Amino acid sequence: MEKKLVTIIVLPFSKAKILKMRLEEQKIESALEEINLLDEGATSVKVQVQDRDVKDAIPVLEDFLGKKEETLKTGDKQNEHILVPVDFSGQTLKTCKLAFNIASHLKAKLVFMHCYINPLIHSVPYADVYVYDSTLLARMDNAEKNANDNFKKFIKKLSAEIDKKEWKNVKSEFIIKPGYADEDILTYAHENNSMLIVMGTGGGNESTVGSITADVIYNAKVPVLVVPEKYHERKLNEFKKILYATNFGEKDFIAIEKLVRILKPLAIKVFCVHVAKDECSEWDKARLEGMKELLKSRYAEKDFDCRLLQGDDLLKTLDKFIKDESIDVISLTTHRRNLISRLFNPSVARKMVFHSQTPLLIFHA
């Protein structure tokens, strides 16, 4: 029987070489095959194993990617990067363009990731004996070919819309692998301490959030920028105002520190806003003053404006403020899970136009 090679992942060359060594340490034969995703030359490499070794290779791959790690690893300043999941939708194109713009300002690398379902890996329950199935392998070949072809077309279109000269100024890497997108996005981000994940809502319309995006939002330990379906494309230097929804918690100051790091090269005003259902208490006023003083002492060069708002309906109160102040980005931390749930609740979104055009930056303290 002819030996069949199965692609288990596409990686940048340097990472592919390390994975190949890991596989060979486990006595698993592997091969590397360059693929040309850009006209300038091969930038990524297929890591392939024999079909009979897939069952043994997958645990090595998952360990290499960090799937067993639950903690966030310490970052490497030489490897600061922004992770951008790609699904080839129309929304992904403008999401990637915004991510590119951010990476250009922060002088960070872009890592584009696409995950696809591989019939061999995701449809066959492995037993002690693997039954060769030529039909399944044909479907696997087709899934891999479609993923690579679509990725190449997408990157070519993206680089052309950005401008090829600008494109070359930002270092980029490409990862194409069979797997479940939510798991692999989180795994890569935590293993490599991504500076930021930038992704679309993925829900198919402005009033829902897709399951993959929702899973990443709730479980990521790194900041996530969610770009809505109706977001109007703009350059990053056109962003002038950010709203940070605060509850005066200690975690807010950790998130603000991360926010300032992302905003470092930009002249953006940050509104720290707290909404009280009842009339603003003296305690809220005192905490607001304390926040003002602390932010002024820590970030003298940044423009912070702390506000107390009163309203029975939290979302409507924030929405009015967003419209009145022409807010460009909404930001919050996930310790207020109820707030996030309400933001993404379809019944709420149908009643009001909230965050449907405004990117949402989520921190995880």
PDB file of N, CA, C and O in Angstrom, residues 161-198:
ATOM      1  N   GLU A 161      -5.185  45.390  -1.172  1.00  0.00           N
ATOM      2  CA  GLU A 161      -6.016  46.485  -0.670  1.00  0.00           C
ATOM      3  C   GLU A 161      -5.251  47.376   0.306  1.00  0.00           C
ATOM      4  O   GLU A 161      -5.494  48.576   0.387  1.00  0.00           O
ATOM      5  N   ILE A 162      -4.331  46.783   1.045  1.00  0.00           N
ATOM      6  CA  ILE A 162      -3.535  47.570   1.991  1.00  0.00           C
ATOM      7  C   ILE A 162      -2.502  48.407   1.256  1.00  0.00           C
ATOM      8  O   ILE A 162      -2.159  49.504   1.673  1.00  0.00           O
ATOM      9  N   ASP A 163      -1.994  47.900   0.152  1.00  0.00           N
ATOM     10  CA  ASP A 163      -0.904  48.488  -0.624  1.00  0.00           C
ATOM     11  C   ASP A 163       0.350  47.654  -0.350  1.00  0.00           C
ATOM     12  O   ASP A 163       0.777  47.507   0.800  1.00  0.00           O
ATOM     13  N   LYS A 164       0.899  47.082  -1.403  1.00  0.00           N
ATOM     14  CA  LYS A 164       1.995  46.129  -1.260  1.00  0.00           C
ATOM     15  C   LYS A 164       3.216  46.733  -0.576  1.00  0.00           C
ATOM     16  O   LYS A 164       3.947  46.047   0.145  1.00  0.00           O
ATOM     17  N   LYS A 165       3.449  48.031  -0.797  1.00  0.00           N
ATOM     18  CA  LYS A 165       4.598  48.666  -0.154  1.00  0.00           C
ATOM     19  C   LYS A 165       4.392  48.730   1.361  1.00  0.00           C
ATOM     20  O   LYS A 165       5.296  48.410   2.135  1.00  0.00           O
ATOM     21  N   GLU A 166       3.195  49.125   1.782  1.00  0.00           N
ATOM     22  CA  GLU A 166       2.884  49.152   3.217  1.00  0.00           C
ATOM     23  C   GLU A 166       2.917  47.756   3.801  1.00  0.00           C
ATOM     24  O   GLU A 166       3.377  47.542   4.924  1.00  0.00           O
ATOM     25  N   TRP A 167       2.405  46.794   3.037  1.00  0.00           N
ATOM     26  CA  TRP A 167       2.334  45.416   3.506  1.00  0.00           C
ATOM     27  C   TRP A 167       3.718  44.900   3.923  1.00  0.00           C
ATOM     28  O   TRP A 167       3.859  44.209   4.933  1.00  0.00           O
ATOM     29  N   LYS A 168       4.725  45.248   3.147  1.00  0.00           N
ATOM     30  CA  LYS A 168       6.076  44.753   3.428  1.00  0.00           C
ATOM     31  C   LYS A 168       6.672  45.364   4.693  1.00  0.00           C
ATOM     32  O   LYS A 168       7.665  44.851   5.217  1.00  0.00           O
ATOM     33  N   ASN A 169       6.087  46.449   5.188  1.00  0.00           N
ATOM     34  CA  ASN A 169       6.621  47.104   6.381  1.00  0.00           C
ATOM     35  C   ASN A 169       6.208  46.407   7.672  1.00  0.00           C
ATOM     36  O   ASN A 169       6.738  46.716   8.745  1.00  0.00           O
ATOM     37  N   VAL A 170       5.238  45.491   7.591  1.00  0.00           N
ATOM     38  CA  VAL A 170       4.790  44.760   8.782  1.00  0.00           C
ATOM     39  C   VAL A 170       5.104  43.279   8.595  1.00  0.00           C
ATOM     40  O   VAL A 170       4.673  42.657   7.625  1.00  0.00           O
ATOM     41  N   LYS A 171       5.857  42.721   9.516  1.00  0.00           N
ATOM     42  CA  LYS A 171       6.194  41.298   9.435  1.00  0.00           C
ATOM     43  C   LYS A 171       4.946  40.470   9.701  1.00  0.00           C
ATOM     44  O   LYS A 171       4.163  40.778  10.589  1.00  0.00           O
ATOM     45  N   SER A 172       4.756  39.422   8.915  1.00  0.00           N
ATOM     46  CA  SER A 172       3.579  38.578   9.093  1.00  0.00           C
ATOM     47  C   SER A 172       3.945  37.106   9.032  1.00  0.00           C
ATOM     48  O   SER A 172       4.918  36.715   8.384  1.00  0.00           O
ATOM     49  N   GLU A 173       3.158  36.301   9.749  1.00  0.00           N
ATOM     50  CA  GLU A 173       3.288  34.849   9.721  1.00  0.00           C
ATOM     51  C   GLU A 173       1.917  34.248   9.467  1.00  0.00           C
ATOM     52  O   GLU A 173       0.893  34.855   9.772  1.00  0.00           O
ATOM     53  N   PHE A 174       1.914  33.037   8.915  1.00  0.00           N
ATOM     54  CA  PHE A 174       0.659  32.390   8.553  1.00  0.00           C
ATOM     55  C   PHE A 174       0.601  30.995   9.146  1.00  0.00           C
ATOM     56  O   PHE A 174       1.564  30.225   9.027  1.00  0.00           O
ATOM     57  N   ILE A 175      -0.524  30.681   9.765  1.00  0.00           N
ATOM     58  CA  ILE A 175      -0.741  29.351  10.329  1.00  0.00           C
ATOM     59  C   ILE A 175      -2.047  28.806   9.763  1.00  0.00           C
ATOM     60  O   ILE A 175      -3.102  29.432   9.887  1.00  0.00           O
ATOM     61  N   ILE A 176      -1.961  27.642   9.122  1.00  0.00           N
ATOM     62  CA  ILE A 176      -3.148  26.962   8.605  1.00  0.00           C
ATOM     63  C   ILE A 176      -3.137  25.558   9.194  1.00  0.00           C
ATOM     64  O   ILE A 176      -2.159  24.829   9.020  1.00  0.00           O
ATOM     65  N   LYS A 177      -4.192  25.190   9.893  1.00  0.00           N
ATOM     66  CA  LYS A 177      -4.181  23.868  10.526  1.00  0.00           C
ATOM     67  C   LYS A 177      -5.578  23.292  10.647  1.00  0.00           C
ATOM     68  O   LYS A 177      -6.554  24.030  10.765  1.00  0.00           O
ATOM     69  N   PRO A 178      -5.674  21.967  10.634  1.00  0.00           N
ATOM     70  CA  PRO A 178      -6.945  21.346  10.950  1.00  0.00           C
ATOM     71  C   PRO A 178      -7.200  21.479  12.441  1.00  0.00           C
ATOM     72  O   PRO A 178      -6.287  21.319  13.249  1.00  0.00           O
ATOM     73  N   GLY A 179      -8.399  21.811  12.804  1.00  0.00           N
ATOM     74  CA  GLY A 179      -8.690  21.973  14.229  1.00  0.00           C
ATOM     75  C   GLY A 179      -9.949  22.782  14.445  1.00  0.00           C
ATOM     76  O   GLY A 179     -10.613  23.205  13.499  1.00  0.00           O
ATOM     77  N   TYR A 180     -10.263  22.995  15.710  1.00  0.00           N
ATOM     78  CA  TYR A 180     -11.418  23.795  16.090  1.00  0.00           C
ATOM     79  C   TYR A 180     -10.936  25.204  16.401  1.00  0.00           C
ATOM     80  O   TYR A 180     -10.086  25.399  17.279  1.00  0.00           O
ATOM     81  N   ALA A 181     -11.484  26.179  15.700  1.00  0.00           N
ATOM     82  CA  ALA A 181     -10.949  27.541  15.734  1.00  0.00           C
ATOM     83  C   ALA A 181     -10.869  28.102  17.147  1.00  0.00           C
ATOM     84  O   ALA A 181      -9.839  28.676  17.532  1.00  0.00           O
ATOM     85  N   ASP A 182     -11.948  27.973  17.947  1.00  0.00           N
ATOM     86  CA  ASP A 182     -11.929  28.586  19.282  1.00  0.00           C
ATOM     87  C   ASP A 182     -10.803  28.014  20.140  1.00  0.00           C
ATOM     88  O   ASP A 182     -10.066  28.757  20.790  1.00  0.00           O
ATOM     89  N   GLU A 183     -10.629  26.698  20.113  1.00  0.00           N
ATOM     90  CA  GLU A 183      -9.569  26.067  20.903  1.00  0.00           C
ATOM     91  C   GLU A 183      -8.194  26.525  20.443  1.00  0.00           C
ATOM     92  O   GLU A 183      -7.317  26.844  21.252  1.00  0.00           O
ATOM     93  N   ASP A 184      -7.986  26.531  19.132  1.00  0.00           N
ATOM     94  CA  ASP A 184      -6.658  26.838  18.603  1.00  0.00           C
ATOM     95  C   ASP A 184      -6.286  28.309  18.744  1.00  0.00           C
ATOM     96  O   ASP A 184      -5.121  28.643  18.948  1.00  0.00           O
ATOM     97  N   ILE A 185      -7.281  29.198  18.635  1.00  0.00           N
ATOM     98  CA  ILE A 185      -7.021  30.624  18.849  1.00  0.00           C
ATOM     99  C   ILE A 185      -6.546  30.849  20.278  1.00  0.00           C
ATOM    100  O   ILE A 185      -5.538  31.522  20.528  1.00  0.00           O
ATOM    101  N   LEU A 186      -7.280  30.278  21.233  1.00  0.00           N
ATOM    102  CA  LEU A 186      -6.935  30.452  22.650  1.00  0.00           C
ATOM    103  C   LEU A 186      -5.594  29.812  22.970  1.00  0.00           C
ATOM    104  O   LEU A 186      -4.768  30.387  23.692  1.00  0.00           O
ATOM    105  N   THR A 187      -5.369  28.619  22.434  1.00  0.00           N
ATOM    106  CA  THR A 187      -4.112  27.916  22.690  1.00  0.00           C
ATOM    107  C   THR A 187      -2.917  28.727  22.217  1.00  0.00           C
ATOM    108  O   THR A 187      -1.945  28.916  22.956  1.00  0.00           O
ATOM    109  N   TYR A 188      -2.984  29.197  20.992  1.00  0.00           N
ATOM    110  CA  TYR A 188      -1.860  29.965  20.445  1.00  0.00           C
ATOM    111  C   TYR A 188      -1.657  31.264  21.227  1.00  0.00           C
ATOM    112  O   TYR A 188      -0.520  31.625  21.565  1.00  0.00           O
ATOM    113  N   ALA A 189      -2.750  31.960  21.524  1.00  0.00           N
ATOM    114  CA  ALA A 189      -2.647  33.245  22.222  1.00  0.00           C
ATOM    115  C   ALA A 189      -2.008  33.076  23.592  1.00  0.00           C
ATOM    116  O   ALA A 189      -1.177  33.891  24.014  1.00  0.00           O
ATOM    117  N   HIS A 190      -2.373  32.011  24.313  1.00  0.00           N
ATOM    118  CA  HIS A 190      -1.839  31.813  25.668  1.00  0.00           C
ATOM    119  C   HIS A 190      -0.409  31.288  25.645  1.00  0.00           C
ATOM    120  O   HIS A 190       0.423  31.701  26.445  1.00  0.00           O
ATOM    121  N   GLU A 191      -0.131  30.373  24.726  1.00  0.00           N
ATOM    122  CA  GLU A 191       1.216  29.810  24.630  1.00  0.00           C
ATOM    123  C   GLU A 191       2.230  30.871  24.214  1.00  0.00           C
ATOM    124  O   GLU A 191       3.368  30.877  24.683  1.00  0.00           O
ATOM    125  N   ASN A 192       1.815  31.784  23.347  1.00  0.00           N
ATOM    126  CA  ASN A 192       2.737  32.777  22.796  1.00  0.00           C
ATOM    127  C   ASN A 192       2.521  34.179  23.357  1.00  0.00           C
ATOM    128  O   ASN A 192       3.136  35.130  22.897  1.00  0.00           O
ATOM    129  N   ASN A 193       1.628  34.305  24.333  1.00  0.00           N
ATOM    130  CA  ASN A 193       1.343  35.583  24.989  1.00  0.00           C
ATOM    131  C   ASN A 193       1.066  36.687  23.969  1.00  0.00           C
ATOM    132  O   ASN A 193       1.756  37.699  23.921  1.00  0.00           O
ATOM    133  N   SER A 194       0.051  36.458  23.156  1.00  0.00           N
ATOM    134  CA  SER A 194      -0.308  37.449  22.136  1.00  0.00           C
ATOM    135  C   SER A 194      -0.616  38.798  22.778  1.00  0.00           C
ATOM    136  O   SER A 194      -1.257  38.867  23.820  1.00  0.00           O
ATOM    137  N   MET A 195      -0.157  39.862  22.150  1.00  0.00           N
ATOM    138  CA  MET A 195      -0.436  41.213  22.625  1.00  0.00           C
ATOM    139  C   MET A 195      -1.930  41.524  22.528  1.00  0.00           C
ATOM    140  O   MET A 195      -2.502  42.192  23.400  1.00  0.00           O
ATOM    141  N   LEU A 196      -2.566  40.985  21.471  1.00  0.00           N
ATOM    142  CA  LEU A 196      -3.962  41.307  21.193  1.00  0.00           C
ATOM    143  C   LEU A 196      -4.503  40.287  20.201  1.00  0.00           C
ATOM    144  O   LEU A 196      -3.787  39.829  19.316  1.00  0.00           O
ATOM    145  N   ILE A 197      -5.775  39.910  20.380  1.00  0.00           N
ATOM    146  CA  ILE A 197      -6.494  39.128  19.376  1.00  0.00           C
ATOM    147  C   ILE A 197      -7.478  40.081  18.704  1.00  0.00           C
ATOM    148  O   ILE A 197      -8.228  40.778  19.388  1.00  0.00           O
ATOM    149  N   VAL A 198      -7.484  40.114  17.380  1.00  0.00           N
ATOM    150  CA  VAL A 198      -8.429  40.955  16.647  1.00  0.00           C
ATOM    151  C   VAL A 198      -9.302  40.040  15.797  1.00  0.00           C
ATOM    152  O   VAL A 198      -8.793  39.287  14.960  1.00  0.00           O
TER     153      VAL A 198
END
